Amino acid sequence: MSEPLTALWSARSIAVIGASNSASALGRLPVEFLQRYGYKGTIVPVRPDGADVLGIRSVRNLADAEEPVDLAMILLSADRVPGAVDDCVAAGVPVVIVCSSGFAETGTTGAVAQAELVERARRGGTRLVGPNCIGSVGVTNRQVTSFSPLFSGDRTELVDGPLGFVSQSGALGYGAVSLAYERGLGLGWVVNTGNEADVNAFEVMNALATEPGCEGLLAYVESLDDLDGLRAVASSGLPVAVLKAGRSEAGARAAASHTGALAAGDRVADAALRQLGIARAADVEELLDIGETFAQPRRPAGPRVAVVTTSGGSGILAADAIEQHGLELARLSEETVAVLDEIVPAFGSTANPVDVTATVMSRPDLFDRALSALVDDDGVDIVLACFCVLTGKDVDDVVTGLDGAARRSGKPVLVARTGADHLAPTASRRLRAAGIPAYPTPARAVRAAAALHQVSTRREVDNTAIDSPGPTTATMNPGVPPPAHGAGESELKALLQDAGLAVPTGQLVTSGEDARGAVGHVGGRAVLKAVVPGLTHKTEAGGVLLDIDADTAPEAFEQLASLGGQVLVEELVPPGVEALVGVTASPLGPVLTLGPGGILTELVDDVALRLLPVTTEDVEEMVDQTRLGKLLRGLRGAAPADRAALVESVVRLAAVVESWPAGFSLDLNPVTVLPEGEGVRILDAAYIAPEDA
Amino acid sequence: MSEPLTALWSARSIAVIGASNSASALGRLPVEFLQRYGYKGTIVPVRPDGADVLGIRSVRNLADAEEPVDLAMILLSADRVPGAVDDCVAAGVPVVIVCSSGFAETGTTGAVAQAELVERARRGGTRLVGPNCIGSVGVTNRQVTSFSPLFSGDRTELVDGPLGFVSQSGALGYGAVSLAYERGLGLGWVVNTGNEADVNAFEVMNALATEPGCEGLLAYVESLDDLDGLRAVASSGLPVAVLKAGRSEAGARAAASHTGALAAGDRVADAALRQLGIARAADVEELLDIGETFAQPRRPAGPRVAVVTTSGGSGILAADAIEQHGLELARLSEETVAVLDEIVPAFGSTANPVDVTATVMSRPDLFDRALSALVDDDGVDIVLACFCVLTGKDVDDVVTGLDGAARRSGKPVLVARTGADHLAPTASRRLRAAGIPAYPTPARAVRAAAALHQVSTRREVDNTAIDSPGPTTATMNPGVPPPAHGAGESELKALLQDAGLAVPTGQLVTSGEDARGAVGHVGGRAVLKAVVPGLTHKTEAGGVLLDIDADTAPEAFEQLASLGGQVLVEELVPPGVEALVGVTASPLGPVLTLGPGGILTELVDDVALRLLPVTTEDVEEMVDQTRLGKLLRGLRGAAPADRAALVESVVRLAAVVESWPAGFSLDLNPVTVLPEGEGVRILDAAYIAPEDA
């Protein structure tokens, strides 16, 4: 096999190391499940006594296997795992799933043992999944290489479908699988990656992305620190949704204690997923709800939703959810409204949400006409049909109408059905067969539609080009080196100036008379600042004196010099809009931060984040995503500020820092944005070198 | 009956006006359903031909009924309804449900017909439910006075339980009922109020609140304009959750077109519900999820949640949700941790969330001990147990342990079970029997727990006392009359000053020389303002000139006078924290608004709302609920501002406006809050009289 990880779902022969006949042993279960679910390949139980396992002949050693083994599962106590891994390497097994626990999840000793395990495997070119995991499933191959109790269930069936699901958590992962299968949502591929000592979730997802028939990816992850893996998944072209746990501080701490994964700052995770066009789910139910939309073939061209309902109440709830999730209630064309006017009775509504009333529902031809008008409207990207109590006799007409509308238009059609399933027991199955995702409430349908819209309209991820405005490219100098260790404000500003960024005119002075002269040089009115290493909150410490003239300069100098450092005299920059521009390290690499600066930074906590590199378009989006957009347009009669200059400066800064060694933190706050045409000035700058971070 | 509305669920005899034998007629269904579900009282079909209906003797006229009728249902076309209502009045029927549509929901003509209907009913003392509704259910009485298709379902059963459910929407309401019954959640009382021509949802809820055995109330409403009804429900002592649709502007428009209800501003609705201790659900699923917690007898004393889980992943998701919903992850006592340390293996976690691991789950005695330690911890108010794949053989031990812990401690215990139901088919029923609400994900469990916490810890609603700080009560003058129609800024400020509120010293001037003198009177530096009727955005219009001294006063006067109004000279108030204080009209009465003022009002859109009257405690909460709290403490080294003076002024203002006629709008922005001990100054004030609003 060119991609060894495909053995996790398409193995032709599987060794079960630690296979057992004992009813209570985990080592029995994969053999039992492979048989029960009809695995067609070869099962090779491995056990020291060579006894049959559930009627299958075992081998004493892996080396005795008669044919090459694609995949080995190890279900032994932790102390016996290293030897088993060596055996797999010796036998040339490409992939081994180590189910055993007792490794990094138990503490330092376990972590060391785990690292050794990986080394043993890698030495022989064997890929290792786990340890501390529950295995994988490939539905087409009827391969259940897992010991999850899910597969013991009397009524459990594998449900095929075009989605791959990867989970770092075993118990929660298979819990989610059981919920998916119960609702009929097919997950054709399931992999639990456990401790991820070698293979991580994103690598598995990338392998799945090349699998024929796989049309969408879902994942549960606790750590998000493999940027390359994440980018590769994002650029696979498949829709992807991730449930990233550890949003809250408490959750992140719990995640750290759980699998030893350090949680990336959640905001960075959020920004990265959004930037890469990956939908983020907040819980298992939402993840599966989104999966329902990936499993149907139609993709929306935009955010405009037409709601058709038989209950005014459902329509209102749908409208509420559409606003909440950033979609739009479609404006229907005059033609559409004219058609609806003929169909909908007076006590309904022909405005979107369209309340066709129960009367229309009792006339399938009318419902079809209404639906056709909506789905054919060029202003509609998504149709949501809301029903309440749906009974068995309604189902045929409803499904036929929805199916036809979806097929003809190629637009996604979703259903919210706020009523008991048993009233129309065939409805779920029939809607699913027609590729119409169905949800119990309008809110859940809309939330899933919003995720589908997000992943369907993502921009191509451009990893290289920095699309800077033309005129400034010539003067851009991305070759500026990082600041020296311990660089102060004035060195930092000089460096930023070298990079073509605007800082106030200024100079360091060493006496009161120098200060007086310098004030003259910068225009007669100045700001004096104490430059003291380690003094980060200058204003609070009385280290900044505003509006100093030549007369007051000497006294101001003495006051600041008494703080124990140098004194910087800078031109007095007139008031403008204050921005915060920062670059900080994260497990996913450097992150650009942009938002309102100065006092507002603390007050509104309103920043946009993007992984570097960024384009001009990214930075424009960041401005609009925060209150900076509003501030720059000019509040309360203020003149518009020089947004273009701010965007250009930020793009420039992002380009400059790209060559700097990872791990630094740079904070420009405030950056004053002057009125249009007058540019920006970086009033304060702070840098923390990687070694001090 | 002392409360006639109890006939909606406890009628001893029911007339069905428009009863029919035809399979397709709505008039057949209530008769069929009353029979099918075992109604024990008397059914009186009413139809002109006197024919039997489903084997029951009908009467030609209601007057022919042999015994008094407690409740009549009218299922006739709209034109025949008035006559039927007259018949009910004549027969002394205390309550009539008008199911027929064709009234206010169809437009003006229908609204007039509806108003006439109410008049006919009221004239005779008959209460009218509907029109345009689907009826009611009383489970104990086996009374299904409804024509919802839900009750035709082969597998539909009435599920008794301690909750009452009232819905303005019929289709959505009975859809919700079907979902509740399907999950086994008992709704002992169900009423659909439809157009609410006479009886509204809150009146029904109040009747339900006095019903023996009713321990919680759920409602779906589209309009929220009956403050007295709402207050009465809130003070019933029962936990109440409301799904108020029409959150979004689009949703509110849809609500308006739906039942003709004008949506109250959603923020007001939100504030009112919160203030009255009523939980608000965002969709039907959440409403039922909250209902699960009301249906069990235990109430939390606080927000501290202990999470016990067999899956680290579920624990993290629970921790995330706890933070999101404003609950707290409990800090476990040393004793508790010591007990857990003995029980939980190394690869688990004894910190909250407590990951006991599957190993402990296989030893019921250990799981019980862990659970006991958690539930007995004084720092724990709520226990959430998270399971994933739960199989049939686990259920006995799990339920027994949870049940014991809940009973012994009196603390609510909830379960998140993220796995297919069919793997442990008895689990749902057994958990429910033990009073342990169960949810498919940790997030849904936590969301419901947060609502239970909210309704369990509400303050008593105090409708009368204004708890103003002692020293100022003597000088308070709540007898200040409302401003005259068209009152300008200076009249308004004079009036506020009469009420004991601090405004800048100032005077109106009529010439440049007057202005010069006035500047001297107010301290030598002044603000000059144009006072032009209708000019609301003074600053933007160039109508405010700051820092004017005696020399510049005449020129400033001329400039402002040219705007066409009067000129006000005011003392220059030093900079401080700017607040917005407002009182606006709403369908629920006057609403107090408080938040950051000045430029921040536009920028951060951050206000707290409360219905009047308010106490000092309310206003303190409002300050902390917005960024005002942070601003007043002093940002970036600024001195703390005079919070006490702001709170006192707001309480005072709220008391002053209480006697003003409803419908006015008063906007004080900015109110400058000076450093501690220096008070506040109302810099700008605007008033809109009720007749202009």
mmCIF file of C-alpha atoms in Angstrom, chain B residues 410-585:
data_model
loop_
_atom_site.group_PDB
_atom_site.id
_atom_site.type_symbol
_atom_site.label_atom_id
_atom_site.label_comp_id
_atom_site.label_asym_id
_atom_site.label_seq_id
_atom_site.Cartn_x
_atom_site.Cartn_y
_atom_site.Cartn_z
ATOM 1 C CA GLY B 410 -30.726 16.248 48.325
ATOM 2 C CA LYS B 411 -28.499 17.681 45.588
ATOM 3 C CA PRO B 412 -29.476 17.445 41.939
ATOM 4 C CA VAL B 413 -27.595 14.751 40.030
ATOM 5 C CA LEU B 414 -27.639 14.884 36.230
ATOM 6 C CA VAL B 415 -26.336 12.477 33.620
ATOM 7 C CA ALA B 416 -24.795 13.048 30.213
ATOM 8 C CA ARG B 417 -24.861 9.838 28.262
ATOM 9 C CA THR B 418 -23.147 10.251 24.929
ATOM 10 C CA GLY B 419 -24.067 6.916 23.430
ATOM 11 C CA ALA B 420 -26.870 5.157 21.593
ATOM 12 C CA ASP B 421 -29.990 4.432 23.588
ATOM 13 C CA HIS B 422 -30.344 0.915 22.232
ATOM 14 C CA LEU B 423 -27.114 -0.196 23.932
ATOM 15 C CA ALA B 424 -28.820 0.152 27.320
ATOM 16 C CA PRO B 425 -32.511 0.312 26.530
ATOM 17 C CA THR B 426 -33.675 0.469 30.144
ATOM 18 C CA ALA B 427 -31.321 3.256 31.177
ATOM 19 C CA SER B 428 -33.546 6.194 30.208
ATOM 20 C CA ARG B 429 -36.544 4.814 32.038
ATOM 21 C CA ARG B 430 -34.613 3.854 35.139
ATOM 22 C CA LEU B 431 -32.794 7.175 35.363
ATOM 23 C CA ARG B 432 -36.068 9.009 34.952
ATOM 24 C CA ALA B 433 -37.712 6.920 37.660
ATOM 25 C CA ALA B 434 -34.852 7.864 39.973
ATOM 26 C CA GLY B 435 -35.250 11.574 39.222
ATOM 27 C CA ILE B 436 -31.924 11.780 37.380
ATOM 28 C CA PRO B 437 -32.309 13.910 34.232
ATOM 29 C CA ALA B 438 -30.249 12.456 31.372
ATOM 30 C CA TYR B 439 -28.980 14.185 28.230
ATOM 31 C CA PRO B 440 -27.058 13.040 25.152
ATOM 32 C CA THR B 441 -24.143 15.443 25.668
ATOM 33 C CA PRO B 442 -22.432 17.190 28.583
ATOM 34 C CA ALA B 443 -23.213 20.550 26.972
ATOM 35 C CA ARG B 444 -26.954 19.949 27.036
ATOM 36 C CA ALA B 445 -26.844 18.694 30.616
ATOM 37 C CA VAL B 446 -24.933 21.764 31.768
ATOM 38 C CA ARG B 447 -27.211 24.160 29.898
ATOM 39 C CA ALA B 448 -30.213 22.664 31.700
ATOM 40 C CA ALA B 449 -28.425 22.690 35.059
ATOM 41 C CA ALA B 450 -27.642 26.377 34.586
ATOM 42 C CA ALA B 451 -31.333 27.143 34.071
ATOM 43 C CA LEU B 452 -32.259 25.154 37.164
ATOM 44 C CA HIS B 453 -29.655 27.097 39.111
ATOM 45 C CA GLN B 454 -31.011 30.376 37.777
ATOM 46 C CA VAL B 455 -34.601 29.709 38.803
ATOM 47 C CA SER B 456 -33.565 28.198 42.141
ATOM 48 C CA THR B 457 -31.567 31.163 43.345
ATOM 49 C CA ARG B 458 -33.694 34.101 42.277
ATOM 50 C CA ARG B 459 -34.183 36.948 44.653
ATOM 51 C CA GLU B 460 -37.673 37.682 45.844
ATOM 52 C CA VAL B 461 -39.294 40.073 43.422
ATOM 53 C CA ASP B 462 -39.952 43.254 45.343
ATOM 54 C CA ASN B 463 -42.535 45.357 43.596
ATOM 55 C CA THR B 464 -42.702 48.260 45.962
ATOM 56 C CA ALA B 465 -39.720 49.316 48.055
ATOM 57 C CA ILE B 466 -37.094 51.537 46.567
ATOM 58 C CA ASP B 467 -34.143 50.801 48.745
ATOM 59 C CA SER B 468 -32.345 54.112 48.478
ATOM 60 C CA PRO B 469 -29.202 54.894 50.504
ATOM 61 C CA GLY B 470 -30.045 56.467 53.874
ATOM 62 C CA PRO B 471 -28.421 59.911 53.880
ATOM 63 C CA THR B 472 -29.982 61.053 50.628
ATOM 64 C CA THR B 473 -33.532 59.957 51.321
ATOM 65 C CA ALA B 474 -34.246 63.180 53.157
ATOM 66 C CA THR B 475 -33.317 65.296 50.161
ATOM 67 C CA MET B 476 -35.010 63.050 47.647
ATOM 68 C CA ASN B 477 -38.005 64.546 45.977
ATOM 69 C CA PRO B 478 -39.892 61.956 44.011
ATOM 70 C CA GLY B 479 -42.676 64.487 43.522
ATOM 71 C CA VAL B 480 -40.988 66.150 40.560
ATOM 72 C CA PRO B 481 -43.450 66.363 37.661
ATOM 73 C CA PRO B 482 -42.527 65.226 34.141
ATOM 74 C CA PRO B 483 -40.965 67.800 31.823
ATOM 75 C CA ALA B 484 -43.260 69.969 29.809
ATOM 76 C CA HIS B 485 -43.887 68.902 26.238
ATOM 77 C CA GLY B 486 -40.929 70.004 24.117
ATOM 78 C CA ALA B 487 -38.748 70.788 27.151
ATOM 79 C CA GLY B 488 -35.223 71.714 26.123
ATOM 80 C CA GLU B 489 -31.942 70.773 27.711
ATOM 81 C CA SER B 490 -31.892 73.620 30.210
ATOM 82 C CA GLU B 491 -35.465 73.107 31.471
ATOM 83 C CA LEU B 492 -34.735 69.409 31.734
ATOM 84 C CA LYS B 493 -31.578 70.009 33.721
ATOM 85 C CA ALA B 494 -33.364 72.375 36.052
ATOM 86 C CA LEU B 495 -35.956 69.742 36.682
ATOM 87 C CA LEU B 496 -33.298 67.087 37.340
ATOM 88 C CA GLN B 497 -31.646 69.452 39.766
ATOM 89 C CA ASP B 498 -34.967 69.903 41.575
ATOM 90 C CA ALA B 499 -35.023 66.145 41.909
ATOM 91 C CA GLY B 500 -31.667 66.277 43.689
ATOM 92 C CA LEU B 501 -29.575 65.183 40.707
ATOM 93 C CA ALA B 502 -26.306 66.961 39.931
ATOM 94 C CA VAL B 503 -26.066 68.949 36.726
ATOM 95 C CA PRO B 504 -23.354 71.444 35.739
ATOM 96 C CA THR B 505 -23.931 75.036 36.819
ATOM 97 C CA GLY B 506 -25.191 76.894 33.809
ATOM 98 C CA GLN B 507 -27.378 79.605 32.395
ATOM 99 C CA LEU B 508 -29.020 80.552 29.123
ATOM 100 C CA VAL B 509 -27.555 83.652 27.521
ATOM 101 C CA THR B 510 -28.859 85.923 24.802
ATOM 102 C CA SER B 511 -25.814 87.905 23.718
ATOM 103 C CA GLY B 512 -22.064 87.657 23.399
ATOM 104 C CA GLU B 513 -21.606 89.897 26.388
ATOM 105 C CA ASP B 514 -24.014 87.824 28.470
ATOM 106 C CA ALA B 515 -21.973 84.821 27.464
ATOM 107 C CA ARG B 516 -18.774 86.469 28.623
ATOM 108 C CA GLY B 517 -20.336 87.215 32.017
ATOM 109 C CA ALA B 518 -21.791 83.755 32.349
ATOM 110 C CA VAL B 519 -18.399 82.158 31.699
ATOM 111 C CA GLY B 520 -17.120 84.123 34.666
ATOM 112 C CA HIS B 521 -20.000 82.898 36.831
ATOM 113 C CA VAL B 522 -19.360 79.229 36.056
ATOM 114 C CA GLY B 523 -15.682 79.429 36.932
ATOM 115 C CA GLY B 524 -13.835 81.048 34.063
ATOM 116 C CA ARG B 525 -13.826 78.096 31.698
ATOM 117 C CA ALA B 526 -17.028 76.877 30.184
ATOM 118 C CA VAL B 527 -18.817 74.739 27.653
ATOM 119 C CA LEU B 528 -21.173 76.559 25.309
ATOM 120 C CA LYS B 529 -24.041 74.655 23.782
ATOM 121 C CA ALA B 530 -26.623 75.416 21.162
ATOM 122 C CA VAL B 531 -30.098 74.657 22.493
ATOM 123 C CA VAL B 532 -32.092 74.066 19.343
ATOM 124 C CA PRO B 533 -35.403 72.191 19.490
ATOM 125 C CA GLY B 534 -35.072 68.883 17.639
ATOM 126 C CA LEU B 535 -31.279 68.988 17.433
ATOM 127 C CA THR B 536 -30.410 65.683 19.087
ATOM 128 C CA HIS B 537 -26.870 65.105 17.821
ATOM 129 C CA LYS B 538 -25.424 68.385 19.043
ATOM 130 C CA THR B 539 -21.772 67.386 18.936
ATOM 131 C CA GLU B 540 -21.947 66.133 15.361
ATOM 132 C CA ALA B 541 -23.761 69.306 14.308
ATOM 133 C CA GLY B 542 -21.051 71.551 15.730
ATOM 134 C CA GLY B 543 -23.404 72.677 18.483
ATOM 135 C CA VAL B 544 -20.985 72.162 21.379
ATOM 136 C CA LEU B 545 -17.863 74.269 21.997
ATOM 137 C CA LEU B 546 -15.511 73.140 24.739
ATOM 138 C CA ASP B 547 -13.119 75.050 26.966
ATOM 139 C CA ILE B 548 -14.324 78.568 26.221
ATOM 140 C CA ASP B 549 -12.959 81.408 28.365
ATOM 141 C CA ALA B 550 -14.212 84.945 28.812
ATOM 142 C CA ASP B 551 -12.270 86.185 25.781
ATOM 143 C CA THR B 552 -13.530 83.595 23.350
ATOM 144 C CA ALA B 553 -17.076 83.581 24.720
ATOM 145 C CA PRO B 554 -18.622 86.271 22.435
ATOM 146 C CA GLU B 555 -17.362 84.645 19.251
ATOM 147 C CA ALA B 556 -18.472 81.223 20.454
ATOM 148 C CA PHE B 557 -21.886 82.683 21.231
ATOM 149 C CA GLU B 558 -22.290 84.056 17.694
ATOM 150 C CA GLN B 559 -21.271 80.768 16.161
ATOM 151 C CA LEU B 560 -23.829 78.782 18.166
ATOM 152 C CA ALA B 561 -26.581 81.370 17.902
ATOM 153 C CA SER B 562 -26.336 81.022 14.125
ATOM 154 C CA LEU B 563 -27.700 77.476 14.490
ATOM 155 C CA GLY B 564 -31.013 79.092 15.258
ATOM 156 C CA GLY B 565 -31.692 78.506 18.939
ATOM 157 C CA GLN B 566 -30.654 79.570 22.401
ATOM 158 C CA VAL B 567 -27.169 79.282 23.869
ATOM 159 C CA LEU B 568 -26.376 77.612 27.189
ATOM 160 C CA VAL B 569 -23.202 78.400 29.115
ATOM 161 C CA GLU B 570 -22.139 75.633 31.471
ATOM 162 C CA GLU B 571 -19.289 75.018 33.865
ATOM 163 C CA LEU B 572 -16.531 72.909 32.298
ATOM 164 C CA VAL B 573 -16.772 69.556 34.038
ATOM 165 C CA PRO B 574 -13.406 67.795 34.245
ATOM 166 C CA PRO B 575 -13.055 64.475 32.450
ATOM 167 C CA GLY B 576 -14.391 61.376 34.208
ATOM 168 C CA VAL B 577 -15.996 58.075 33.398
ATOM 169 C CA GLU B 578 -18.932 58.616 31.078
ATOM 170 C CA ALA B 579 -22.131 56.693 31.692
ATOM 171 C CA LEU B 580 -25.405 56.412 29.850
ATOM 172 C CA VAL B 581 -28.531 56.438 32.012
ATOM 173 C CA GLY B 582 -31.873 56.115 30.291
ATOM 174 C CA VAL B 583 -35.488 55.247 30.865
ATOM 175 C CA THR B 584 -37.534 54.070 27.893
ATOM 176 C CA ALA B 585 -41.021 52.805 27.354
#
